[in-house]
Every structure is written in structure tokens, then in C-alpha cells.
Rosetta silent file (secondary structure, phi, psi, omega in degrees, C-alpha in Angstrom):
SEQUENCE: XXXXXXXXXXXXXXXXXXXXXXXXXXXXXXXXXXXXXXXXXXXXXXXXXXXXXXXXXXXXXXXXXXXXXXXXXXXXXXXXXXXXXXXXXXXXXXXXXXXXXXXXXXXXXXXXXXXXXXXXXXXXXXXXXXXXXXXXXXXXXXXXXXXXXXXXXXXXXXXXXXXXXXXXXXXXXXXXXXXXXXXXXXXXXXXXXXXXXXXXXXXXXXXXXXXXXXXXXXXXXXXXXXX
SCORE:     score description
SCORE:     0.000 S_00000001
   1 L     0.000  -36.985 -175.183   56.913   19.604  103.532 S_00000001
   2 H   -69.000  -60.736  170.813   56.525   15.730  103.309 S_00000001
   3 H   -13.819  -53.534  158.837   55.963   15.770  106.986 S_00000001
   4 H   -58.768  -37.384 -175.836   52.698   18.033  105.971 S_00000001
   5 H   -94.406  -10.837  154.061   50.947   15.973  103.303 S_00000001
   6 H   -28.843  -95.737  151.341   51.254   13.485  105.632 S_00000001
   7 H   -11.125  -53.728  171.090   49.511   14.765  108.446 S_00000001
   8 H   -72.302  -31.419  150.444   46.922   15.686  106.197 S_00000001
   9 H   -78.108   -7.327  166.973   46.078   13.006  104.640 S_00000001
  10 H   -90.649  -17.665  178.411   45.595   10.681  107.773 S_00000001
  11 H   -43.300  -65.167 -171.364   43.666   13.963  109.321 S_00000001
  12 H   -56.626  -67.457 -172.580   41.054   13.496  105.884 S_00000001
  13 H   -50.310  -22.770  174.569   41.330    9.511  106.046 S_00000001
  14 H   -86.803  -16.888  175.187   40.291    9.970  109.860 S_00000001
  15 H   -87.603  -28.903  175.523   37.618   12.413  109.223 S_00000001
  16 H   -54.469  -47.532 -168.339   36.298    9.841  106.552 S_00000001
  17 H   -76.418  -26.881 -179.943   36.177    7.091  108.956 S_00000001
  18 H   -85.761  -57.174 -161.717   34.016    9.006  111.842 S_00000001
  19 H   -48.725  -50.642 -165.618   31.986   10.860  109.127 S_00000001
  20 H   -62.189  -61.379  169.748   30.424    7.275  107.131 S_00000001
  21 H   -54.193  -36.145  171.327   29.178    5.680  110.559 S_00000001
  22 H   -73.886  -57.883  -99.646   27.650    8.914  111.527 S_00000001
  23 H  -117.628  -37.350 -164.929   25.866    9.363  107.999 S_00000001
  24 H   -98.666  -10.383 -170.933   24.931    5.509  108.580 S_00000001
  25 H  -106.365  -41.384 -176.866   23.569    5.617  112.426 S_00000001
  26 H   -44.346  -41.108  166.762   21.384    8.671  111.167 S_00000001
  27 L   -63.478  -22.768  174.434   19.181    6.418  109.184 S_00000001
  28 L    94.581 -160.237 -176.645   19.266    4.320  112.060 S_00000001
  29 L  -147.609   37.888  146.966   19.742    0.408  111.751 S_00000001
  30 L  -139.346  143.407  156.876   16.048   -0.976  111.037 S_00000001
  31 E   -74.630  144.975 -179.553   13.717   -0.815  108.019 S_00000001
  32 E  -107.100  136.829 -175.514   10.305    0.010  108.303 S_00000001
  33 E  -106.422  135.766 -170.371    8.347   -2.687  105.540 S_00000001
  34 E  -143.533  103.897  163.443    4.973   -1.690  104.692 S_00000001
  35 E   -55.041  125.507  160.784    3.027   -4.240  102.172 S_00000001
  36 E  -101.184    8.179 -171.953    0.621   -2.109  100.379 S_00000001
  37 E   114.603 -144.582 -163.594   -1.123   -4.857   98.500 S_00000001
  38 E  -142.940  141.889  171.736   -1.210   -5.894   94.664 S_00000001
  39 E  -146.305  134.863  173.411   -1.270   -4.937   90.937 S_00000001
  40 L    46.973    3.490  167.315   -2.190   -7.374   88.355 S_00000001
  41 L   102.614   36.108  165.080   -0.897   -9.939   91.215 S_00000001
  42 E  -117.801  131.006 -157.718    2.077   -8.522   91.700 S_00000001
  43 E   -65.475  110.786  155.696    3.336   -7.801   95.699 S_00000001
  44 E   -80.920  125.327 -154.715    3.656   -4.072   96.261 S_00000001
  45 E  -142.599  157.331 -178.552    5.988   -2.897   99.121 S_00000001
  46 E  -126.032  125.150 -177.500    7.162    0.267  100.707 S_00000001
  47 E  -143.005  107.311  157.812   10.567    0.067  102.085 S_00000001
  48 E  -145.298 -176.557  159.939   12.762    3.015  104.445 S_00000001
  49 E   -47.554  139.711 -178.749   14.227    3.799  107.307 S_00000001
  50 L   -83.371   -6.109 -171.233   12.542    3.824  110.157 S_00000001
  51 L   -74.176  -55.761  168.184   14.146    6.636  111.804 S_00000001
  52 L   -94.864   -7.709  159.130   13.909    9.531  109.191 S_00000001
  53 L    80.275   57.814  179.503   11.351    7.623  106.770 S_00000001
  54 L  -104.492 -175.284  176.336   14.030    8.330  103.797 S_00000001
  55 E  -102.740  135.158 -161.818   14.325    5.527  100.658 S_00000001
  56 L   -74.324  147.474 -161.700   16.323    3.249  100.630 S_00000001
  57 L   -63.477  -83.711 -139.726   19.708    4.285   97.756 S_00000001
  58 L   -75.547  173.380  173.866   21.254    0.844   97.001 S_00000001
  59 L   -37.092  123.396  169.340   19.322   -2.591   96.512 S_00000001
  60 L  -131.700  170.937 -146.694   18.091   -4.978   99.142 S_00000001
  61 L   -90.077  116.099  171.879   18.177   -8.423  100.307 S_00000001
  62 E  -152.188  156.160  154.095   14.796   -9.496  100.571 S_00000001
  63 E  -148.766  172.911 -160.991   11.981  -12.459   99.992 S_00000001
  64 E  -143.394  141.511 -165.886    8.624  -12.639  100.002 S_00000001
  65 E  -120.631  130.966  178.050    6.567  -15.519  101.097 S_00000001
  66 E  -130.825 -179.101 -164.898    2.754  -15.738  100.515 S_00000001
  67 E  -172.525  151.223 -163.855    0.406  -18.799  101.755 S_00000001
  68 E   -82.785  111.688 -170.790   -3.035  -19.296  101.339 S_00000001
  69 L   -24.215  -91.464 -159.192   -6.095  -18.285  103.836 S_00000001
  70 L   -57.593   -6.355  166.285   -7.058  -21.962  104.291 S_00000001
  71 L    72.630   35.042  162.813   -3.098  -22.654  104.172 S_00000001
  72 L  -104.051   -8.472  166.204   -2.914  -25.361  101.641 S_00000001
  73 L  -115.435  163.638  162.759   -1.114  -23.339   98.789 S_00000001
  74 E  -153.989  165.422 -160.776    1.914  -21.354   99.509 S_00000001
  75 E  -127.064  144.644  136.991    3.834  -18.740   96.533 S_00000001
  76 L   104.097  161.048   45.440    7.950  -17.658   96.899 S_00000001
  77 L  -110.404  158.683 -164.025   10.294  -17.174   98.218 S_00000001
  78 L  -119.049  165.328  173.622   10.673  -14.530   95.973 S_00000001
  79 L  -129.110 -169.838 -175.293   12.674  -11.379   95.774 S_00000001
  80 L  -118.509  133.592 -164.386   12.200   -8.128   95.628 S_00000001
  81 E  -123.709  139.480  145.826   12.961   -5.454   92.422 S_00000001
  82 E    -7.919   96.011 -118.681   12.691   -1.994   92.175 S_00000001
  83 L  -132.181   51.774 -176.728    8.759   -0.577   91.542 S_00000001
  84 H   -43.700  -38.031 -167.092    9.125    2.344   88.703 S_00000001
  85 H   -81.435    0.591  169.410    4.952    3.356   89.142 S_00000001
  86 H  -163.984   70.545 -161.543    6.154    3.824   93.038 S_00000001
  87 L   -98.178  139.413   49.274    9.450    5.306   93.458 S_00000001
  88 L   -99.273  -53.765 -152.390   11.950    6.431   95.203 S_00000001
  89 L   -59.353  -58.185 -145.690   10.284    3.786   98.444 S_00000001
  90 L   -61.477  112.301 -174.560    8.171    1.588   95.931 S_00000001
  91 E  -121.044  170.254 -111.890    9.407   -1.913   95.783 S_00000001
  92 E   169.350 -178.407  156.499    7.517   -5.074   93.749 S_00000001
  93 L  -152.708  142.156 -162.096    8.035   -8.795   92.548 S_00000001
  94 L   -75.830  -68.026 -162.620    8.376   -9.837   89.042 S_00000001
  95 L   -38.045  148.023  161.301    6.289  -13.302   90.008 S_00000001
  96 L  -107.592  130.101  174.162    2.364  -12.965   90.162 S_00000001
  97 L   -72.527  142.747  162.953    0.119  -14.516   92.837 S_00000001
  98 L   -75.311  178.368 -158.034   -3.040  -16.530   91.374 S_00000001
  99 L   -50.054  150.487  170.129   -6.465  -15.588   92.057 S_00000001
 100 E   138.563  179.206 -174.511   -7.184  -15.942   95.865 S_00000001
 101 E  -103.012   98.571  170.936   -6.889  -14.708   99.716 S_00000001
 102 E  -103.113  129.896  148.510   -2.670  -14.725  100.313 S_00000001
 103 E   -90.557  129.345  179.884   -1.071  -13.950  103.856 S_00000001
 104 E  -105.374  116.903  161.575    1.749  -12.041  102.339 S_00000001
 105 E  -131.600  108.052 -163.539    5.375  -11.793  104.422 S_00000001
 106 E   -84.552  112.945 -145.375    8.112   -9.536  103.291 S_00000001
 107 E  -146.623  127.906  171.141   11.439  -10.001  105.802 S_00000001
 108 E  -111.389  109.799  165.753   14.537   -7.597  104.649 S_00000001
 109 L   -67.306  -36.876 -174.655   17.959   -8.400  105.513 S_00000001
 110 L  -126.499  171.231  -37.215   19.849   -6.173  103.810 S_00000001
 111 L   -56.153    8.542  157.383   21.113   -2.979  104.195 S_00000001
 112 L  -171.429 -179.130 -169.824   19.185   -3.769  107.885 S_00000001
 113 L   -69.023   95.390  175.541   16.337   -5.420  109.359 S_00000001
 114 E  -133.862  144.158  173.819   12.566   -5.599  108.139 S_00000001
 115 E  -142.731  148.201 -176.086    9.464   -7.062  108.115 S_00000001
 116 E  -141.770  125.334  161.299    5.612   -6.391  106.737 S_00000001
 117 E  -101.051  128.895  114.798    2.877   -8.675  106.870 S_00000001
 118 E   -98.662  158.351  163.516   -0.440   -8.033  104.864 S_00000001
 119 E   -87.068  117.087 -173.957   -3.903  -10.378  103.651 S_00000001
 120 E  -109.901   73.185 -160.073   -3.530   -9.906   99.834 S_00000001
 121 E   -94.499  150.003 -134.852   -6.673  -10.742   97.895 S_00000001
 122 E  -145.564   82.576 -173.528   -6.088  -11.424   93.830 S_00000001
 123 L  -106.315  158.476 -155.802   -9.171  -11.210   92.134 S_00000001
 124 L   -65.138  154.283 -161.919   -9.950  -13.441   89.004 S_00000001
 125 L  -125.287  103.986  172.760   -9.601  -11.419   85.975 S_00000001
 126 L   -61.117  141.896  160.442  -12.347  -12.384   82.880 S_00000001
 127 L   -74.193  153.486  157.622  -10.561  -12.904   79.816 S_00000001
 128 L   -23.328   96.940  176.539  -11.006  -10.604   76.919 S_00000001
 129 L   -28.051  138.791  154.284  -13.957  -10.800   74.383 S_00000001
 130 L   -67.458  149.896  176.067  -13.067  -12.153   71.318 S_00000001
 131 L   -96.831  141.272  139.282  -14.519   -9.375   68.640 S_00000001
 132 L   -73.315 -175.445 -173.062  -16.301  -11.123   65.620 S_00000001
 133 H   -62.949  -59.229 -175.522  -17.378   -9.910   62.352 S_00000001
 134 H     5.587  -84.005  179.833  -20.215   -8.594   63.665 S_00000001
 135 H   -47.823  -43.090 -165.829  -18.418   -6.426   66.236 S_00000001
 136 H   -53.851  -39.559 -155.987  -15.378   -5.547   63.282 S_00000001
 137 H   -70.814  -39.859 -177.208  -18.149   -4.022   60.955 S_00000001
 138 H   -43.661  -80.373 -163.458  -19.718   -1.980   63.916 S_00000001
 139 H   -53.945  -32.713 -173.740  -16.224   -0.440   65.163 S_00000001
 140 L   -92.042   13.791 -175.108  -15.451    0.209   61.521 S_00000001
 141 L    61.561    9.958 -175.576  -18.641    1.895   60.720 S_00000001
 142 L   -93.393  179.410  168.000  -19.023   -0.628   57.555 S_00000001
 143 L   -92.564  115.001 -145.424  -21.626   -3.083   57.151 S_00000001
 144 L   -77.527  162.485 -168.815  -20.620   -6.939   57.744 S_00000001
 145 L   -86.950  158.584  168.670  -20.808   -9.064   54.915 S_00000001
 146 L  -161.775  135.042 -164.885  -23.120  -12.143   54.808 S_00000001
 147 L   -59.581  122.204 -149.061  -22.674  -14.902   52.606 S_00000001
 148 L   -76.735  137.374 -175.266  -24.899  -15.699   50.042 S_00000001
 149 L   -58.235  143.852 -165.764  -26.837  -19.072   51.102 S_00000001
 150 L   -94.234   89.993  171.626  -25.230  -22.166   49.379 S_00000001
 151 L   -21.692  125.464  171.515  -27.924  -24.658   47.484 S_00000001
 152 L   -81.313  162.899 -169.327  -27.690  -27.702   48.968 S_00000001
 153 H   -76.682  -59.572 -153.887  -26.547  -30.774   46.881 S_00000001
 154 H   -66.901  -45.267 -179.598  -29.671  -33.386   47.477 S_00000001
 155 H   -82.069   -3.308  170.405  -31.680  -30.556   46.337 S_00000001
 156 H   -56.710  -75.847 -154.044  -29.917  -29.487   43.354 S_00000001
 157 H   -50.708  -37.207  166.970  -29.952  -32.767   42.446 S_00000001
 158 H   -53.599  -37.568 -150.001  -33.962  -33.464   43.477 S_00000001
 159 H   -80.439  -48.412  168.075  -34.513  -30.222   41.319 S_00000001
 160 H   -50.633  -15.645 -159.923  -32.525  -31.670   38.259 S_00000001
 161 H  -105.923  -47.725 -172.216  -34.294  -35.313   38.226 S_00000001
 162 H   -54.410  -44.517 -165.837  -37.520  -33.288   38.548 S_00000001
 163 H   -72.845  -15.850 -156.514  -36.758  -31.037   35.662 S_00000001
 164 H   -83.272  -62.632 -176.562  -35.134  -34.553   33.654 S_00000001
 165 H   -50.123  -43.639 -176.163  -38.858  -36.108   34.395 S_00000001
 166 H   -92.136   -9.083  172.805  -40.779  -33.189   33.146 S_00000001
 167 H   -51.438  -61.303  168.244  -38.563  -32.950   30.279 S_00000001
 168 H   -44.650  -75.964  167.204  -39.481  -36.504   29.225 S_00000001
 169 H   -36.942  -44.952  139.409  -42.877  -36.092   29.765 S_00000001
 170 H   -56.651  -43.268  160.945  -42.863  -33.338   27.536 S_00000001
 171 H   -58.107  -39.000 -171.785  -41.418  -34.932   24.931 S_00000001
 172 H   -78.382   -2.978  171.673  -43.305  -37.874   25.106 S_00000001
 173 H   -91.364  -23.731  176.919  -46.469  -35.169   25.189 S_00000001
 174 H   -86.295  -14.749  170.181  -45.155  -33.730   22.261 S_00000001
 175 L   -79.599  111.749 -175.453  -44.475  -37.053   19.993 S_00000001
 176 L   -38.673  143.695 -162.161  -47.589  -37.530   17.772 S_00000001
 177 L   -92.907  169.183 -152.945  -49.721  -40.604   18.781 S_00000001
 178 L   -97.003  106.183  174.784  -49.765  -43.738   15.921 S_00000001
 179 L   -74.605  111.129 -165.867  -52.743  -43.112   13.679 S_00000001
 180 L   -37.631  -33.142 -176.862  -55.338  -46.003   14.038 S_00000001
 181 H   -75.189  -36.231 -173.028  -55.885  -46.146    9.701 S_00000001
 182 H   -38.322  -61.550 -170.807  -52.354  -46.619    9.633 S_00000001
 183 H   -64.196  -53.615 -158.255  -52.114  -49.698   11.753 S_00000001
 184 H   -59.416  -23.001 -177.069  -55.680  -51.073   10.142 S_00000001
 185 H   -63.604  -48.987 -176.310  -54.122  -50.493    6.681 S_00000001
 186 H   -68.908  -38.698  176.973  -50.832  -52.154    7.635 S_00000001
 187 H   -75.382  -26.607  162.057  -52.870  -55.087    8.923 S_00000001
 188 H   -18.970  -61.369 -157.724  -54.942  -55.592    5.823 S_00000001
 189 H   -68.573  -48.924 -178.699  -52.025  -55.621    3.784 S_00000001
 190 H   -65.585  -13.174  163.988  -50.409  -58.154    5.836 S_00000001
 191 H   -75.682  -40.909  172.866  -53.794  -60.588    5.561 S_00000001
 192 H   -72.543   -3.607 -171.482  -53.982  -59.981    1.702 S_00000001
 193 H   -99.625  -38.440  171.610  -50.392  -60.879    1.682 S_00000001
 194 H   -75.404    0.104 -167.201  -51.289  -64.450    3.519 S_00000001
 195 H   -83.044  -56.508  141.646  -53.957  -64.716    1.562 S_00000001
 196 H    -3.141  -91.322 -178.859  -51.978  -64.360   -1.644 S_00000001
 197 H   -66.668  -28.945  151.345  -49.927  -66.706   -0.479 S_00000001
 198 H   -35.674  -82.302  174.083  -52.527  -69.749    0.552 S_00000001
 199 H   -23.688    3.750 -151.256  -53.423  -69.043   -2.765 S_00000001
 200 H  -141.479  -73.233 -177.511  -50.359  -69.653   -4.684 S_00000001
 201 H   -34.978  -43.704  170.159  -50.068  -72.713   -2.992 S_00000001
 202 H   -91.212  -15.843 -174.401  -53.068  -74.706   -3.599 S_00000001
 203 H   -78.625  -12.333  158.439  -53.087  -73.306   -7.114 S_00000001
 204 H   -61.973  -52.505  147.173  -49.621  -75.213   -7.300 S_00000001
 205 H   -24.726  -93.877 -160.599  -50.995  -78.033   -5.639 S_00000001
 206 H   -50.021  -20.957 -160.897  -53.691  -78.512   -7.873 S_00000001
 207 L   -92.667  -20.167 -172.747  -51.483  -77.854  -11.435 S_00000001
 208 L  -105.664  -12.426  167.702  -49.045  -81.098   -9.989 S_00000001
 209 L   -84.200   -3.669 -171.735  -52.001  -83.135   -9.593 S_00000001
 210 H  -109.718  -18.602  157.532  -53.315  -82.570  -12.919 S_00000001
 211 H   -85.331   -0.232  167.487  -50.065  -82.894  -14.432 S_00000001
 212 H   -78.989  -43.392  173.767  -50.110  -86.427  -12.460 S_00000001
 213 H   -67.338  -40.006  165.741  -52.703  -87.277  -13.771 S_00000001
 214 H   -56.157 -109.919 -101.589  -51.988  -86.627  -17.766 S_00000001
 215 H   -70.632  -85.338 -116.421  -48.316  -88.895  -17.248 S_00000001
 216 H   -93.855  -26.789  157.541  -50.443  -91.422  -15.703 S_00000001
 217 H   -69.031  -12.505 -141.775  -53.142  -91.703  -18.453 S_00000001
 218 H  -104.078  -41.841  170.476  -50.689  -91.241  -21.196 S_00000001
 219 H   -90.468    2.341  166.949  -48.877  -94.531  -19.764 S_00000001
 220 H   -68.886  -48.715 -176.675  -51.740  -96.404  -19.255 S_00000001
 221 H   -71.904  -45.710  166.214  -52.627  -95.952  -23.082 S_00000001
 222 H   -37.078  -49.627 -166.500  -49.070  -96.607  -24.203 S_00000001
 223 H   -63.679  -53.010 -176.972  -49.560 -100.040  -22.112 S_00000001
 224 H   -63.879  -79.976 -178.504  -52.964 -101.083  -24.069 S_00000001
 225 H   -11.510  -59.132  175.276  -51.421 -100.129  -27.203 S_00000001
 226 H   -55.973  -44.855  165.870  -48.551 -102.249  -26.625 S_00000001
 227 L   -62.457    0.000    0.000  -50.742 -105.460  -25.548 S_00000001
């Protein structure tokens, strides 16, 4: 009985061992690499067997080299990841090439031997409008606001000194002017008041000379009297 599970299991381990190389020579033992170009500047690649065209299962060893028409830039090496928008064959690079004319070269090592060349061109990409109000009011179907104009300061300020100036001038059109009897009245008064006073003076004057004069006859007659 042992003698049986033996036997069988090196039969199955021997049928394993033929079966895997056959399964593996059907695909053959080169890749066929087909560049297909670019999206958003990232290297798009087609990768199967060349024998049977099928896609390849597990992951593979690859880089990818790009270089510039005039051959003064060069991009990678780079590798290669998995291509969800071009699957099962559809293979990619996370890196982007900048704007320009790239010789592109993809060389696969693993799980066998490939290569793809293509001329890649990258073309510059305008940025995005900015939107303004303008545009916001449009897309929202409102109407954009606009800002009431702001009075400038020198003319506030001319318009206040004007209005201060006609203010004044009003007033001063509105204070009643100095009535002419007034002043002639006031000067009168003040000439009858010097007049007055002249007066007062010489009549003082004259009253101490005539009171000089009695004391000085009054001792002159005392003196004859006495003699």
C-alpha cells in the first residue's frame, strides 16, 4: 500500500515537472514591446508574447529611457506599472515627459526579452483660466456686484474748504454793515469831549492867575501900610 502512494506521487511530481516548461515554451521566450505613445505625458506600452500575442500574468522587469530629438535632454530610466485604461496588455510610467519631441526606448528583461522604440511628441498644455467675478455671476445666472465708487480724499476735502469759504462769505454777507450816523455821532461826541476839556483847562488857568494876582496886591498894600 505504501509502495503505491509512492509511485504516485513521484508519477504527479514528474508530470508537474514536464507539464510547467511545456505551458512556458508555448508562450515562447520573447516579448513583443509595442510603444503606443502618451497620455498627459505619460509612456504608454503594449507588452505580450510574441508567439500567441497573450498578456503578460505576473509583473515585469523593465525601464524606459527617453532623449530628446536634438539629443541634449534625456528622461528615466524609469519603470514600468500596470495601465488600468489599457488592460490586460496595457502597461504605463508613473513619471511624465515635459513638453517636446522624445525618442522613447522600452527594453524588458523579465519574464523574457523585449524591446519598442517610438518618437513621442508631448504637447504644451495652456493652463486653466482663472474665472473672475464677472465669469462667477454669468455661470450662476446672478448679476455681479459693482462697488459703489469711493470719493476721493483731496476732493472731499477741496469740497469742504469750498463749502467753509462760502459759509464765511455768507456770514460776513449777512452781518449788517456799520451805519455812517453812528460813526459821525461817535466822532462828534469825542471832539465835544476835547473840547470840554481845553476848556476846563484854561478856565483853571485863568482863575490861578487871578487868584495870583489878589495875594500879590493884598501884600503889596500890607507893605505900604507898614512903611
Amino acid at each position: 500500500m505504501r509502495i503505491r502512494i509512492v509511485l504516485s506521487a513521484t508519477l504527479t511530481a514528474l508530470g508537474l515537472m514536464f507539464l510547467i516548461p511545456a505551458a512556458a515554451h508555448a508562450h515562447g521566450d520573447t516579448l513583443k514591446v509595442v510603444v503606443t505613445g502618451q497620455r498627459a505625458g505619460h509612456v504608454t506600452t503594449d507588452i505580450t508574447w510574441e508567439n500567441d500575442g497573450d498578456a503578460i500574468d505576473e509583473n515585469v522587469a523593465a525601464t524606459v529611457n527617453a532623449v530628446s530629438v536634438d539629443g541634449t535632454r534625456t528622461m528615466g530610466p524609469w519603470r514600468l506599472v500596470r495601465d488600468p485604461a489599457a488592460a490586460p496588455a496595457g502597461w504605463t510610467t508613473a513619471e511624465t515627459l515635459p513638453p517636446g519631441t522624445w525618442k522613447v526606448t522600452v527594453e524588458v528583461g523579465f519574464p523574457a526579452l523585449g524591446k519598442g522604440e517610438l518618437e513621442v511628441g508631448v504637447p504644451v498644455v495652456d493652463p486653466a483660466p482663472t474665472t473672475g467675478a464677472a465669469t462667477t455671476g454669468a455661470s450662476t445666472g446672478g448679476t455681479p456686484a459693482v462697488s459703489a465708487p469711493t470719493p476721493d480724499a483731496s476732493s472731499a476735502s477741496a469740497s469742504g474748504t469750498g463749502s467753509g469759504s462760502a459759509a464765511a462769505t455768507s456770514a460776513d454777507a449777512a452781518s449788517p454793515a456799520p451805519d455812517p450816523s453812528g460813526t459821525q455821532a461817535a466822532a462828534d461826541a469825542d471832539g465835544a469831549a476835547v473840547w470840554w476839556t481845553t476848556a476846563g483847562v484854561a478856565v483853571t488857568a485863568l482863575a490861578g492867575a487871578g487868584v495870583g494876582l489878589l495875594l500879590r496886591r493884598r501884600r503889596m498894600r500890607g507893605a505900604c501900610r507898614t512903611s
